[in-house]
């Protein structure tokens, strides 16, 4: 498959990129973002744009791609709802709508979050905005899957770009093995997340629905790794 990847400089995006480059079923990856990755690979092409939603280029053909993995996102900490909506809902849909119109056969995977509010009416600002984004994506004429990971553990040298998250990971790392024993479906690794994305974009994979929770992601990722 040919994959478009948004957000490959972030922790989750880097994990997904790593799995795409390792997987024999992925023929090529087009990474779209604001900054260069600093990674070279025969499968990888980059498109660096100040506006990642700008896909206008004579050599870009949406119909040539089988999947779009959208890992681009920001923390809502310290942000007002209008600003967060602009960089979450508006940007995501600015990418998704033209892709769906040009290629209805595309599989679009969106990284949301556990606790997302599908009703769009809850008290949590980020959860409402994420819920609105999910709902809009699910209405578009392509195959859309909403990934709602819980705790994502970076592995294989994948770092977080956010200083607060790096500190939290460093502090909580010793407790992750215990947490995985107590609640095995709560923790997802960046490796498993990437494998699960490839799985849902692979024809013939049995997917339990269009909104995938941590248990679903772990099952799909583990099964893909054993395939």
Coordinates of C-alpha atoms in Angstrom, one line a residue:
X1 CA 0.0 0.0 0.0
X2 CA 1.0 3.6 -0.5
X3 CA 0.6 5.8 2.7
X4 CA 0.2 9.5 3.4
X5 CA 1.4 10.3 6.9
X6 CA 0.7 13.5 8.8
X7 CA 2.5 14.4 12.0
X8 CA 5.5 12.2 11.6
X9 CA 7.7 14.5 13.7
X10 CA 5.5 13.8 16.8
X11 CA 5.9 10.8 19.2
X12 CA 3.0 8.8 17.7
X13 CA 3.7 9.8 14.2
X14 CA 7.4 8.7 14.5
X15 CA 6.2 5.4 15.8
X16 CA 3.8 5.0 12.9
X17 CA 6.5 6.0 10.4
X18 CA 8.9 3.4 11.8
X19 CA 6.3 0.6 11.4
X20 CA 5.4 1.7 7.9
X21 CA 9.1 1.7 6.8
X22 CA 9.5 -1.8 8.4
X23 CA 6.4 -3.4 6.9
X24 CA 6.8 -5.1 3.6
X25 CA 3.2 -4.4 2.6
X26 CA 3.9 -0.6 2.7
X27 CA 5.4 0.3 -0.7
X28 CA 5.8 4.1 -0.1
X29 CA 5.2 6.8 2.5
X30 CA 4.6 10.4 1.8
X31 CA 5.3 12.4 5.1
X32 CA 3.6 15.8 5.2
X33 CA 4.5 18.3 7.8
X34 CA 5.9 21.7 8.7
X35 CA 9.5 20.6 9.5
X36 CA 11.9 18.1 7.9
X37 CA 12.1 14.7 9.5
X38 CA 15.8 14.2 9.2
X39 CA 15.2 10.6 8.1
X40 CA 16.1 9.0 4.8
X41 CA 14.7 5.7 3.5
X42 CA 14.0 4.4 0.0
X43 CA 10.3 4.2 0.8
X44 CA 10.1 7.7 2.2
X45 CA 9.3 11.0 0.5
X46 CA 8.7 14.3 2.3
X47 CA 6.5 17.3 1.6
X48 CA 7.4 20.2 3.9
X49 CA 4.7 22.9 4.1
X50 CA 4.0 25.8 6.5
X51 CA 0.3 24.7 6.0
X52 CA 0.2 20.9 6.0
X53 CA -3.3 21.0 4.5
X54 CA -2.0 22.4 1.3
X55 CA -1.6 19.4 -0.9
X56 CA -1.6 21.3 -4.2
X57 CA 1.3 20.1 -6.2
X58 CA 1.5 18.8 -9.8
X59 CA 3.1 15.5 -8.7
X60 CA 0.5 14.8 -6.0
X61 CA -2.3 12.4 -7.0
X62 CA -4.6 11.4 -4.1
X63 CA -5.9 8.4 -6.1
X64 CA -2.4 6.9 -5.9
X65 CA -2.7 6.4 -2.2
X66 CA -4.4 3.6 -0.2
X67 CA -4.3 5.1 3.3
X68 CA -3.8 8.3 5.2
X69 CA -2.6 8.1 8.8
X70 CA -3.4 11.4 10.5
X71 CA -1.2 11.7 13.6
X72 CA -1.0 15.5 13.7
X73 CA -2.3 17.1 16.9
X74 CA -1.5 19.4 19.8
X75 CA -2.1 19.4 23.5
X76 CA -5.1 21.5 24.5
X77 CA -3.3 22.7 27.7
X78 CA -3.5 26.5 27.9
X79 CA -5.5 26.8 24.6
X80 CA -8.9 28.5 24.1
X81 CA -11.5 26.4 22.4
X82 CA -11.5 28.5 19.2
X83 CA -7.8 28.1 18.8
X84 CA -7.8 24.4 19.6
X85 CA -10.7 23.9 17.2
X86 CA -8.7 25.6 14.5
X87 CA -5.7 23.4 14.8
X88 CA -7.7 20.2 15.5
X89 CA -11.0 20.2 13.6
X90 CA -10.4 22.8 10.9
X91 CA -6.9 21.5 9.9
X92 CA -8.0 17.8 9.9
X93 CA -11.0 18.4 7.8
X94 CA -9.1 20.7 5.4
X95 CA -7.0 17.6 4.6
X96 CA -9.7 14.9 4.8
X97 CA -12.4 16.5 2.7
X98 CA -10.4 16.8 -0.6
X99 CA -8.9 13.4 0.0
X100 CA -12.3 11.8 0.4
X101 CA -13.6 13.7 -2.7
X102 CA -10.7 12.6 -4.9
X103 CA -10.3 9.0 -3.5
X104 CA -13.4 7.4 -1.8
X105 CA -11.5 4.1 -1.7
X106 CA -8.9 5.6 0.7
X107 CA -8.6 4.4 4.4
X108 CA -8.3 7.4 6.7
X109 CA -7.1 6.7 10.3
X110 CA -7.4 9.6 12.8
X111 CA -5.6 9.6 16.1
X112 CA -8.2 10.9 18.6
X113 CA -8.1 10.1 22.3
X114 CA -9.6 8.0 25.0
X115 CA -12.4 10.1 26.6
X116 CA -13.4 11.8 23.3
X117 CA -17.0 13.1 23.6
X118 CA -19.1 11.9 20.6
X119 CA -22.1 13.9 21.8
X120 CA -20.0 17.1 21.4
X121 CA -21.9 18.5 24.5
X122 CA -19.7 17.5 27.4
X123 CA -17.8 19.8 29.8
X124 CA -14.3 18.9 28.5
X125 CA -13.3 21.3 25.7
X126 CA -10.8 19.0 24.1
X127 CA -13.2 16.0 24.2
X128 CA -15.9 18.0 22.5
X129 CA -13.7 19.2 19.7
X130 CA -12.2 15.8 19.2
X131 CA -15.8 14.4 19.1
X132 CA -16.9 16.9 16.5
X133 CA -13.8 16.0 14.4
X134 CA -14.5 12.3 14.6
X135 CA -18.2 12.7 13.7
X136 CA -17.3 14.9 10.7
X137 CA -14.7 12.3 9.5
X138 CA -17.1 9.4 9.8
X139 CA -19.6 11.2 7.5
X140 CA -17.1 11.5 4.7
X141 CA -17.2 9.0 1.8
X142 CA -14.1 7.0 2.6
X143 CA -13.3 4.3 5.1
X144 CA -12.6 6.2 8.4
X145 CA -11.3 4.8 11.6
X146 CA -11.0 6.8 14.9
X147 CA -8.2 5.5 17.1
X148 CA -8.7 6.4 20.8
X149 CA -5.5 5.3 22.5
X150 CA -5.3 5.5 26.3
X151 CA -1.7 5.6 27.7
X152 CA 0.8 5.5 24.8
X153 CA 4.2 4.2 25.8
X154 CA 7.1 5.3 23.5
X155 CA 9.4 2.4 22.5
X156 CA 12.3 1.7 20.1
X157 CA 13.9 5.1 20.9
X158 CA 10.8 7.1 19.9
X159 CA 10.8 10.4 21.9
X160 CA 8.1 12.8 22.8
X161 CA 8.5 16.4 21.5
X162 CA 6.6 17.8 24.6
X163 CA 8.8 18.4 27.6
X164 CA 6.0 17.8 30.1
X165 CA 5.2 14.4 28.5
X166 CA 8.9 13.5 28.4
X167 CA 9.1 14.2 32.1
X168 CA 5.9 12.1 32.8
X169 CA 7.2 9.2 30.8
X170 CA 10.5 9.3 32.7
X171 CA 8.8 9.3 36.0
X172 CA 6.2 6.7 35.2
X173 CA 8.4 4.3 33.2
X174 CA 9.2 2.1 36.2
X175 CA 5.5 1.6 36.8
X176 CA 4.5 0.7 33.2
X177 CA 5.2 -3.1 33.6
X178 CA 3.0 -3.2 36.7
X179 CA 0.3 -1.2 35.0
X180 CA 0.4 -3.5 32.0
X181 CA -0.1 -6.5 34.3
X182 CA -3.0 -4.9 36.1
X183 CA -4.7 -3.4 33.1
X184 CA -3.1 -4.9 30.0
X185 CA -5.5 -3.1 27.6
X186 CA -4.9 0.4 29.0
X187 CA -1.3 0.8 27.8
X188 CA -0.4 0.9 24.1
X189 CA 3.1 1.1 22.7
X190 CA 4.0 3.3 19.7
X191 CA 4.9 0.1 17.9
X192 CA 1.6 -1.6 18.5
X193 CA -0.3 1.6 17.5
X194 CA 1.6 1.8 14.2
X195 CA 1.0 -1.9 13.5
X196 CA -2.7 -1.5 14.2
X197 CA -3.0 1.4 11.7
X198 CA -1.4 -0.7 9.0
X199 CA -3.8 -3.6 9.9
X200 CA -7.0 -1.5 9.5
X201 CA -5.8 -0.3 6.1
X202 CA -5.1 -3.8 4.9
X203 CA -7.9 -5.5 2.9
X204 CA -9.4 -8.4 4.7
X205 CA -8.7 -7.3 8.2
X206 CA -11.6 -7.9 10.6
X207 CA -12.1 -4.5 12.3
X208 CA -14.6 -4.3 15.3
X209 CA -16.0 -0.9 14.2
X210 CA -15.0 2.5 13.2
X211 CA -14.2 3.8 16.7
X212 CA -11.3 1.8 18.2
X213 CA -10.5 1.8 21.9
X214 CA -7.3 0.7 23.5
X215 CA -8.3 -3.0 23.7
X216 CA -9.1 -3.0 19.9
X217 CA -5.9 -1.2 19.0
X218 CA -3.8 -3.7 21.1
X219 CA -5.6 -6.7 19.5
X220 CA -5.1 -5.4 16.0
X221 CA -1.5 -4.4 16.5
X222 CA -0.6 -7.7 18.1
X223 CA -2.3 -9.8 15.4
X224 CA -0.5 -7.8 12.7
X225 CA 2.8 -8.4 14.4
X226 CA 2.2 -12.1 14.5
X227 CA 0.9 -12.3 10.9

